[in-house]
Short mmCIF file of C-alpha atoms in Angstrom, two decimals:
data_model
loop_
_atom_site.label_atom_id
_atom_site.label_comp_id
_atom_site.label_asym_id
_atom_site.label_seq_id
_atom_site.Cartn_x
_atom_site.Cartn_y
_atom_site.Cartn_z
CA UNK A 1 -23.28 20.52 -16.26
CA UNK A 2 -25.00 18.50 -13.59
CA UNK A 3 -25.45 14.89 -12.48
CA UNK A 4 -29.05 13.82 -13.04
CA UNK A 5 -28.93 10.20 -11.93
CA UNK A 6 -26.49 8.01 -10.01
CA UNK A 7 -26.47 4.24 -9.56
CA UNK A 8 -24.02 2.29 -7.39
CA UNK A 9 -23.61 -1.48 -7.19
CA UNK A 10 -21.13 -3.01 -4.74
CA UNK A 11 -19.44 0.35 -4.20
CA UNK A 12 -18.04 0.93 -0.70
CA UNK A 13 -20.91 0.45 1.77
CA UNK A 14 -23.62 0.34 -0.88
CA UNK A 15 -24.99 -3.00 -2.05
CA UNK A 16 -27.27 -1.03 -4.37
CA UNK A 17 -28.19 2.64 -4.67
CA UNK A 18 -30.26 4.41 -7.34
CA UNK A 19 -30.92 8.10 -6.90
CA UNK A 20 -32.01 11.13 -8.87
CA UNK A 21 -30.11 14.36 -8.23
CA UNK A 22 -31.23 17.85 -9.15
CA UNK A 23 -29.28 20.88 -10.40
CA UNK A 24 -28.59 23.62 -7.89
CA UNK A 25 -27.50 22.98 -4.32
CA UNK A 26 -27.94 19.57 -2.70
CA UNK A 27 -26.71 18.86 0.84
CA UNK A 28 -26.23 15.29 2.09
CA UNK A 29 -26.52 15.39 5.89
CA UNK A 30 -25.93 12.55 8.31
CA UNK A 31 -23.65 11.21 11.04
CA UNK A 32 -20.13 10.09 10.21
CA UNK A 33 -19.93 6.55 8.84
CA UNK A 34 -23.33 6.32 7.13
CA UNK A 35 -22.04 6.70 3.56
CA UNK A 36 -22.39 10.39 2.63
CA UNK A 37 -18.86 10.65 1.30
CA UNK A 38 -19.25 7.39 -0.63
CA UNK A 39 -21.88 9.05 -2.83
CA UNK A 40 -19.80 12.07 -3.81
CA UNK A 41 -16.65 9.94 -4.03
CA UNK A 42 -18.37 7.84 -6.70
CA UNK A 43 -19.30 10.96 -8.67
CA UNK A 44 -15.73 12.21 -8.44
CA UNK A 45 -14.46 8.82 -9.61
CA UNK A 46 -16.63 9.00 -12.74
CA UNK A 47 -14.89 12.27 -13.59
CA UNK A 48 -11.25 11.47 -12.84
CA UNK A 49 -11.10 7.65 -12.46
CA UNK A 50 -9.52 8.15 -9.05
CA UNK A 51 -10.65 8.62 -5.47
CA UNK A 52 -9.82 11.60 -3.29
CA UNK A 53 -9.61 9.29 -0.27
CA UNK A 54 -7.46 6.32 -1.37
CA UNK A 55 -4.70 5.79 -3.91
CA UNK A 56 -5.87 2.38 -5.17
CA UNK A 57 -9.22 1.08 -6.39
CA UNK A 58 -9.48 -2.02 -4.21
CA UNK A 59 -11.05 -0.28 -1.16
CA UNK A 60 -13.83 1.04 -3.41
CA UNK A 61 -15.22 -2.48 -3.93
CA UNK A 62 -17.66 -3.62 -1.27
CA UNK A 63 -16.09 -6.20 1.02
CA UNK A 64 -16.70 -9.74 -0.22
CA UNK A 65 -17.41 -8.75 -3.81
CA UNK A 66 -15.15 -8.78 -6.84
CA UNK A 67 -16.34 -5.65 -8.63
CA UNK A 68 -18.11 -2.34 -8.20
CA UNK A 69 -20.27 -0.56 -10.75
CA UNK A 70 -20.80 3.21 -10.92
CA UNK A 71 -23.35 4.55 -13.39
CA UNK A 72 -24.12 8.19 -13.93
CA UNK A 73 -26.25 10.25 -16.26
CA UNK A 74 -25.09 13.81 -16.85
CA UNK A 75 -26.80 16.79 -18.44
CA UNK A 76 -24.73 19.32 -20.34
CA UNK A 77 -26.80 22.01 -22.01
CA UNK A 78 -29.31 20.06 -24.12
CA UNK A 79 -27.31 16.81 -24.15
CA UNK A 80 -27.57 13.81 -21.86
CA UNK A 81 -24.70 11.34 -21.52
CA UNK A 82 -24.64 8.03 -19.67
CA UNK A 83 -21.34 6.64 -18.37
CA UNK A 84 -20.76 3.33 -16.61
CA UNK A 85 -17.46 2.37 -14.99
CA UNK A 86 -16.80 -1.15 -13.75
CA UNK A 87 -14.05 -1.43 -11.13
CA UNK A 88 -12.61 -4.95 -11.01
CA UNK A 89 -10.55 -6.47 -8.24
CA UNK A 90 -8.64 -8.95 -10.39
CA UNK A 91 -8.63 -7.43 -13.88
CA UNK A 92 -8.57 -4.11 -15.65
CA UNK A 93 -11.40 -1.64 -15.22
CA UNK A 94 -13.69 -0.95 -18.13
CA UNK A 95 -16.32 1.59 -19.11
CA UNK A 96 -19.35 2.05 -21.34
CA UNK A 97 -20.52 5.35 -22.78
CA UNK A 98 -24.19 5.68 -23.80
CA UNK A 99 -24.68 1.88 -23.72
CA UNK A 100 -22.02 1.31 -26.37
CA UNK A 101 -19.61 -1.60 -26.28
CA UNK A 102 -17.16 -1.69 -23.36
CA UNK A 103 -14.02 0.43 -23.73
CA UNK A 104 -10.96 1.11 -21.61
CA UNK A 105 -11.90 2.95 -18.43
CA UNK A 106 -9.61 5.86 -19.33
CA UNK A 107 -11.77 6.55 -22.40
CA UNK A 108 -14.49 7.78 -20.03
CA UNK A 109 -12.23 10.24 -18.19
CA UNK A 110 -13.17 13.89 -18.49
CA UNK A 111 -16.72 13.44 -19.84
CA UNK A 112 -18.01 14.55 -16.45
CA UNK A 113 -16.07 17.46 -15.00
CA UNK A 114 -15.95 17.96 -11.25
CA UNK A 115 -13.99 20.00 -8.75
CA UNK A 116 -13.91 18.39 -5.33
CA UNK A 117 -13.05 20.07 -2.01
CA UNK A 118 -12.31 17.82 0.98
CA UNK A 119 -10.44 17.81 4.30
CA UNK A 120 -7.71 15.83 2.53
CA UNK A 121 -6.92 18.98 0.53
CA UNK A 122 -4.79 20.22 3.41
CA UNK A 123 -2.22 17.63 2.34
CA UNK A 124 -1.92 19.47 -0.99
CA UNK A 125 0.01 22.09 0.96
CA UNK A 126 1.45 20.21 3.94
CA UNK A 127 2.01 16.80 2.37
CA UNK A 128 4.52 15.21 0.01
CA UNK A 129 5.13 16.44 -3.56
CA UNK A 130 3.27 13.40 -4.89
CA UNK A 131 -0.05 14.96 -3.86
CA UNK A 132 0.71 18.18 -5.72
CA UNK A 133 1.79 16.26 -8.82
CA UNK A 134 -1.46 14.33 -8.67
CA UNK A 135 -3.38 17.60 -8.37
CA UNK A 136 -1.77 18.91 -11.56
CA UNK A 137 -2.42 15.71 -13.49
CA UNK A 138 -6.08 15.56 -12.42
CA UNK A 139 -6.66 19.15 -13.52
CA UNK A 140 -4.87 18.39 -16.79
CA UNK A 141 -7.13 15.40 -17.48
CA UNK A 142 -10.25 17.45 -16.68
CA UNK A 143 -9.07 20.14 -19.09
CA UNK A 144 -7.79 17.77 -21.80
CA UNK A 145 -9.11 14.21 -21.30
CA UNK A 146 -6.73 12.75 -23.90
CA UNK A 147 -3.87 13.53 -21.53
CA UNK A 148 -4.88 10.42 -19.58
CA UNK A 149 -3.00 8.39 -22.19
CA UNK A 150 0.02 10.68 -21.88
CA UNK A 151 0.36 10.01 -18.18
CA UNK A 152 -0.28 6.28 -18.64
CA UNK A 153 2.44 6.05 -21.31
CA UNK A 154 4.97 7.74 -19.05
CA UNK A 155 4.14 5.51 -16.09
CA UNK A 156 4.47 2.39 -18.24
CA UNK A 157 7.92 3.39 -19.50
CA UNK A 158 9.01 4.44 -16.01
CA UNK A 159 8.01 1.04 -14.62
CA UNK A 160 10.09 -0.76 -17.26
CA UNK A 161 13.11 1.44 -16.70
CA UNK A 162 12.95 1.03 -12.94
CA UNK A 163 12.82 -2.76 -13.39
CA UNK A 164 16.02 -2.58 -15.45
CA UNK A 165 17.77 -0.41 -12.85
CA UNK A 166 16.81 -2.81 -10.08
CA UNK A 167 18.02 -5.76 -12.14
CA UNK A 168 21.39 -4.07 -12.74
CA UNK A 169 21.71 -3.22 -9.06
CA UNK A 170 20.87 -6.79 -8.00
CA UNK A 171 23.50 -8.14 -10.41
CA UNK A 172 26.13 -6.13 -8.57
CA UNK A 173 27.70 -4.82 -11.75
CA UNK A 174 26.66 -2.80 -14.79
CA UNK A 175 27.31 -4.89 -17.91
CA UNK A 176 27.58 -3.73 -21.51
CA UNK A 177 24.17 -5.30 -22.14
CA UNK A 178 22.63 -3.35 -19.29
CA UNK A 179 24.14 -0.12 -20.62
CA UNK A 180 22.82 -0.59 -24.15
CA UNK A 181 19.34 -1.47 -22.89
CA UNK A 182 19.32 1.45 -20.48
CA UNK A 183 20.23 3.84 -23.30
CA UNK A 184 17.11 2.68 -25.14
CA UNK A 185 14.87 3.15 -22.11
CA UNK A 186 16.45 6.55 -21.41
CA UNK A 187 15.25 7.69 -24.82
CA UNK A 188 11.76 6.28 -24.30
CA UNK A 189 11.48 7.88 -20.86
CA UNK A 190 12.75 11.21 -22.16
CA UNK A 191 10.28 11.29 -25.03
CA UNK A 192 7.27 10.41 -22.88
CA UNK A 193 8.48 12.57 -20.01
CA UNK A 194 9.09 15.61 -22.18
CA UNK A 195 5.49 15.52 -23.40
CA UNK A 196 4.14 15.25 -19.84
CA UNK A 197 6.52 17.93 -18.56
CA UNK A 198 5.57 20.32 -21.36
CA UNK A 199 1.87 19.85 -20.59
CA UNK A 200 2.42 20.49 -16.87
CA UNK A 201 4.45 23.64 -17.52
CA UNK A 202 1.66 25.05 -19.66
CA UNK A 203 -0.92 24.10 -17.05
CA UNK A 204 0.96 25.89 -14.25
CA UNK A 205 1.11 29.04 -16.38
CA UNK A 206 -2.65 28.83 -16.91
CA UNK A 207 -3.39 28.15 -13.24
CA UNK A 208 -1.16 30.87 -11.75
CA UNK A 209 -3.46 33.91 -12.19
CA UNK A 210 -6.45 31.91 -10.94
CA UNK A 211 -4.59 30.82 -7.79
CA UNK A 212 -3.75 34.48 -7.12
CA UNK A 213 -7.36 35.54 -7.67
CA UNK A 214 -8.83 32.75 -5.53
CA UNK A 215 -6.48 33.34 -2.60
CA UNK A 216 -7.32 37.06 -2.65
CA UNK A 217 -11.06 36.31 -2.62
CA UNK A 218 -10.70 33.94 0.34
CA UNK A 219 -8.58 36.30 2.48
CA UNK A 220 -8.09 39.98 3.19
CA UNK A 221 -5.65 40.17 0.28
CA UNK A 222 -2.68 41.25 2.37
CA UNK A 223 -0.46 38.52 0.87
CA UNK A 224 -0.08 37.42 -2.74
CA UNK A 225 -0.19 33.70 -3.51
CA UNK A 226 1.84 32.14 -6.31
CA UNK A 227 2.83 28.76 -7.72
CA UNK A 228 5.99 27.62 -9.55
CA UNK A 229 6.94 24.36 -11.21
CA UNK A 230 10.23 22.84 -10.09
CA UNK A 231 11.67 20.24 -12.47
CA UNK A 232 14.25 17.53 -11.86
CA UNK A 233 15.19 17.63 -15.56
CA UNK A 234 17.15 20.86 -15.06
CA UNK A 235 18.49 19.70 -11.72
CA UNK A 236 21.53 21.32 -10.19
CA UNK A 237 21.02 20.63 -6.51
CA UNK A 238 19.81 18.09 -3.96
CA UNK A 239 16.41 18.11 -2.31
CA UNK A 240 14.35 15.68 -0.23
CA UNK A 241 12.06 13.34 -2.11
CA UNK A 242 8.76 11.77 -1.08
CA UNK A 243 10.45 9.01 0.94
CA UNK A 244 12.87 11.29 2.76
CA UNK A 245 15.87 10.20 0.69
CA UNK A 246 18.01 12.37 -1.55
CA UNK A 247 16.65 13.23 -4.97
CA UNK A 248 17.58 15.71 -7.62
CA UNK A 249 15.53 18.85 -8.05
CA UNK A 250 16.12 22.02 -9.98
CA UNK A 251 15.56 25.47 -8.59
CA UNK A 252 13.09 26.53 -11.28
CA UNK A 253 11.54 25.40 -14.53
CA UNK A 254 11.67 28.87 -16.11
CA UNK A 255 14.37 27.82 -18.54
CA UNK A 256 12.29 24.91 -19.85
CA UNK A 257 9.15 26.79 -20.82
CA UNK A 258 10.20 27.94 -24.25
CA UNK A 259 11.90 24.70 -25.34
CA UNK A 260 10.39 22.71 -28.18
CA UNK A 261 9.80 19.01 -27.53
CA UNK A 262 13.00 17.81 -29.31
CA UNK A 263 15.17 20.17 -27.24
CA UNK A 264 13.35 19.26 -24.04
CA UNK A 265 13.78 15.57 -24.81
CA UNK A 266 17.51 16.06 -25.39
CA UNK A 267 17.87 17.92 -22.09
CA UNK A 268 15.98 15.08 -20.39
CA UNK A 269 18.41 12.50 -21.78
CA UNK A 270 21.39 14.60 -20.64
CA UNK A 271 19.93 14.77 -17.11
CA UNK A 272 19.48 11.00 -17.05
CA UNK A 273 23.09 10.44 -18.12
CA UNK A 274 24.33 12.88 -15.52
CA UNK A 275 22.57 10.94 -12.75
CA UNK A 276 23.07 7.43 -14.09
CA UNK A 277 25.58 6.35 -11.45
CA UNK A 278 23.34 7.48 -8.62
CA UNK A 279 20.33 5.80 -10.22
CA UNK A 280 22.22 2.52 -10.55
CA UNK A 281 23.33 2.76 -6.92
CA UNK A 282 19.73 3.28 -5.80
CA UNK A 283 18.00 1.09 -8.39
CA UNK A 284 15.39 3.74 -9.20
CA UNK A 285 14.81 6.59 -11.66
CA UNK A 286 15.65 9.94 -10.07
CA UNK A 287 14.90 12.26 -12.99
CA UNK A 288 11.55 13.00 -14.58
CA UNK A 289 8.05 14.37 -13.94
CA UNK A 290 7.51 11.70 -11.25
CA UNK A 291 10.14 13.55 -9.14
CA UNK A 292 9.01 17.11 -9.83
CA UNK A 293 7.39 19.55 -7.46
CA UNK A 294 4.76 22.28 -7.51
CA UNK A 295 6.12 25.09 -5.37
CA UNK A 296 3.57 27.07 -3.34
CA UNK A 297 4.44 30.62 -2.33
CA UNK A 298 2.77 33.20 -0.13
CA UNK A 299 4.14 36.70 0.04
CA UNK A 300 7.26 35.38 -1.70
CA UNK A 301 7.97 32.76 1.00
CA UNK A 302 7.27 29.00 0.78
CA UNK A 303 3.88 28.16 2.22
CA UNK A 304 5.15 24.93 3.75
CA UNK A 305 6.88 25.78 7.00
CA UNK A 306 6.05 29.49 6.96
CA UNK A 307 2.28 29.86 6.61
CA UNK A 308 -0.16 29.77 9.51
CA UNK A 309 -2.85 27.09 9.73
CA UNK A 310 -5.45 29.49 8.34
CA UNK A 311 -3.17 30.56 5.49
CA UNK A 312 -2.45 26.92 4.68
CA UNK A 313 -6.17 26.18 4.42
CA UNK A 314 -6.69 29.25 2.24
CA UNK A 315 -3.95 28.09 -0.13
CA UNK A 316 -5.47 24.60 -0.35
CA UNK A 317 -8.88 26.08 -1.16
CA UNK A 318 -7.29 28.47 -3.65
CA UNK A 319 -5.77 25.55 -5.58
CA UNK A 320 -9.20 23.93 -5.92
CA UNK A 321 -10.92 27.17 -6.82
CA UNK A 322 -8.20 27.89 -9.37
CA UNK A 323 -8.96 24.63 -11.16
CA UNK A 324 -12.67 25.57 -11.17
CA UNK A 325 -11.96 29.02 -12.62
CA UNK A 326 -9.65 27.53 -15.26
CA UNK A 327 -12.24 24.98 -16.38
CA UNK A 328 -14.82 27.76 -16.64
CA UNK A 329 -12.42 29.91 -18.64
CA UNK A 330 -11.47 27.18 -21.09
CA UNK A 331 -14.97 25.83 -21.79
CA UNK A 332 -17.47 28.32 -23.17
CA UNK A 333 -20.03 25.79 -24.38
CA UNK A 334 -23.52 25.78 -22.79
CA UNK A 335 -23.56 23.72 -19.62
CA UNK A 336 -19.78 23.50 -19.42
CA UNK A 337 -19.60 24.38 -15.72
CA UNK A 338 -17.96 21.65 -13.61
CA UNK A 339 -19.97 20.04 -10.81
CA UNK A 340 -18.69 21.37 -7.49
CA UNK A 341 -18.39 18.86 -4.62
CA UNK A 342 -17.67 19.99 -1.06
CA UNK A 343 -17.11 16.90 1.07
CA UNK A 344 -17.34 17.76 4.78
CA UNK A 345 -15.05 20.72 4.23
CA UNK A 346 -16.96 23.35 6.22
CA UNK A 347 -16.33 21.59 9.53
CA UNK A 348 -12.62 22.32 9.00
CA UNK A 349 -12.97 26.05 8.28
CA UNK A 350 -13.50 29.11 10.45
CA UNK A 351 -16.64 31.20 9.99
CA UNK A 352 -14.98 33.75 7.71
CA UNK A 353 -13.61 31.18 5.26
CA UNK A 354 -16.90 29.27 5.29
CA UNK A 355 -18.81 32.39 4.30
CA UNK A 356 -16.39 33.44 1.59
CA UNK A 357 -16.12 29.98 0.04
CA UNK A 358 -19.89 29.49 0.08
CA UNK A 359 -20.49 32.83 -1.64
CA UNK A 360 -18.04 31.89 -4.42
CA UNK A 361 -19.43 28.41 -5.17
CA UNK A 362 -23.17 28.99 -4.63
CA UNK A 363 -23.90 30.27 -8.19
CA UNK A 364 -22.54 27.08 -9.84
CA UNK A 365 -24.98 24.98 -11.86
CA UNK A 366 -24.68 22.09 -9.40
CA UNK A 367 -23.14 22.06 -5.92
CA UNK A 368 -23.08 18.84 -3.87
CA UNK A 369 -22.25 19.22 -0.18
CA UNK A 370 -21.81 16.66 2.60
CA UNK A 371 -21.95 17.53 6.29
CA UNK A 372 -22.32 15.65 9.55
CA UNK A 373 -24.09 18.61 11.15
CA UNK A 374 -26.45 20.88 9.29
CA UNK A 375 -25.31 23.88 11.32
CA UNK A 376 -21.91 23.69 9.59
CA UNK A 377 -23.48 24.71 6.27
CA UNK A 378 -23.30 28.46 5.50
CA UNK A 379 -26.56 30.25 4.73
CA UNK A 380 -25.62 30.65 1.04
CA UNK A 381 -25.69 26.86 0.61
CA UNK A 382 -28.89 26.03 2.47
CA UNK A 383 -30.48 24.27 -0.48
CA UNK A 384 -32.26 20.94 -0.80
CA UNK A 385 -31.22 18.60 2.01
CA UNK A 386 -31.02 14.82 1.82
CA UNK A 387 -30.71 13.01 5.13
CA UNK A 388 -28.44 9.96 4.93
CA UNK A 389 -28.87 7.01 7.30
CA UNK A 390 -27.49 3.45 7.04
CA UNK A 391 -30.68 2.22 5.40
CA UNK A 392 -32.24 5.17 3.63
CA UNK A 393 -31.95 8.57 1.99
CA UNK A 394 -34.74 11.07 2.55
CA UNK A 395 -35.11 14.55 1.07
CA UNK A 396 -36.38 17.16 3.48
CA UNK A 397 -37.64 19.59 0.85
CA UNK A 398 -38.88 17.44 -2.06
CA UNK A 399 -39.87 13.90 -2.89
CA UNK A 400 -36.72 12.04 -3.87
CA UNK A 401 -37.82 8.60 -4.99
CA UNK A 402 -34.66 6.91 -3.69
CA UNK A 403 -34.17 3.16 -3.66
CA UNK A 404 -31.35 2.21 -1.34
CA UNK A 405 -29.87 -0.93 0.14
CA UNK A 406 -26.83 0.15 2.09
CA UNK A 407 -24.93 -0.65 5.20
CA UNK A 408 -22.93 1.75 7.34
CA UNK A 409 -19.46 2.70 6.18
CA UNK A 410 -17.71 0.74 8.90
CA UNK A 411 -19.94 -2.32 8.93
CA UNK A 412 -20.16 -3.39 5.30
CA UNK A 413 -19.86 -7.15 5.36
CA UNK A 414 -19.46 -9.96 2.86
CA UNK A 415 -22.30 -11.40 0.84
CA UNK A 416 -22.63 -14.89 -0.64
CA UNK A 417 -25.09 -13.81 -3.30
CA UNK A 418 -23.62 -13.10 -6.72
CA UNK A 419 -25.36 -10.07 -8.17
CA UNK A 420 -25.79 -9.70 -11.90
CA UNK A 421 -25.33 -6.29 -13.42
CA UNK A 422 -28.41 -4.17 -12.71
CA UNK A 423 -30.41 -2.81 -15.64
CA UNK A 424 -29.02 0.16 -17.54
CA UNK A 425 -30.06 3.59 -16.45
CA UNK A 426 -32.88 4.97 -18.62
CA UNK A 427 -30.72 7.33 -20.66
CA UNK A 428 -33.52 8.54 -22.96
CA UNK A 429 -31.01 9.87 -25.47
CA UNK A 430 -32.34 11.22 -28.75
CA UNK A 431 -30.93 9.57 -31.84
CA UNK A 432 -27.38 10.67 -32.58
CA UNK A 433 -26.90 12.45 -29.23
CA UNK A 434 -23.63 11.76 -27.46
CA UNK A 435 -21.24 13.29 -25.00
CA UNK A 436 -19.56 16.57 -25.88
#
């Protein structure tokens, strides 16, 4: 699979950008702040409906505008697919697939598959559990796009239940009405949470051998990497949550793997009842996939707190490579390879890790790389270079035909002109052809 055409309107620093992209290796080179990362961020957003740089969509919209448009045309084997996502500041996002009528944005998730490496990946290992949960959910959506609805359903129920807990806490007492209503929401949360938990447990089992393989390829192989899912549903102890406060966490999810959904749901409800008093005291849900953790191990010891800086980077890269290997393994259709994006990652790595990572990713159908300095790029990835400046993109090896109106990343200002939607990309789809 590869991205053939990209169009941006009101996205980050770009007022308007239209560019063709080729399969193989493409390197975007330019000083920091000129918009290199904005290009690959937009491609990543088309795949996952999220940014690797920010947790909300608002910063993606150019300052002074009320929406951003990302359009992409992808080639998978003999098929071409066009996807448009509109990011709105004041209303829900929406999407169009092959010029059809607008649909929910989440319906476009997973059509394009990408694996993105970035300096932010270090937080996968050193940061809060929320980043590792997000990693699992993004891989899950890439593997099974319909799981987007699963996660959305759980988050909706969780929001409602948290509102009830906060209301009960504010009232200063837990009434009979509160208790009956909470029982109902416990069941809803358990049912949605059990489905999400079951999917994550399966995903971790699928990822584990690939994490071990990737870490071995990136290092001398003297230590074995491993991952383990830790669930709050089977909680028996106390751990530290994302905000530094007490939260319940189990030691292992091994006992949950073989449970059918009804049994897992029942166990979920029992865990909620067991922690009800503490949840009412805090006014927040303490049990569920939103409190779980992905444990990272190296040589049997936790990576966090025990691994060196180099080992930490290798583990972060191994997690990304593992998702790439898994997507390759699970999709045997022609052109099923994910697009690999390496956003300014080589500047963070030593020479040995640069060389090993480059050798692994170079054979992919499409590799997109950003770098501030061309010398940071390993020899294996010295492909077509596109030089990025605040006002232009220029290919050093081939004619690119770019049309760009962009400002620097840090100087994008407001505009009084209201821009209509630009014309659709020329999809040139044969009759009856659609996304796979």
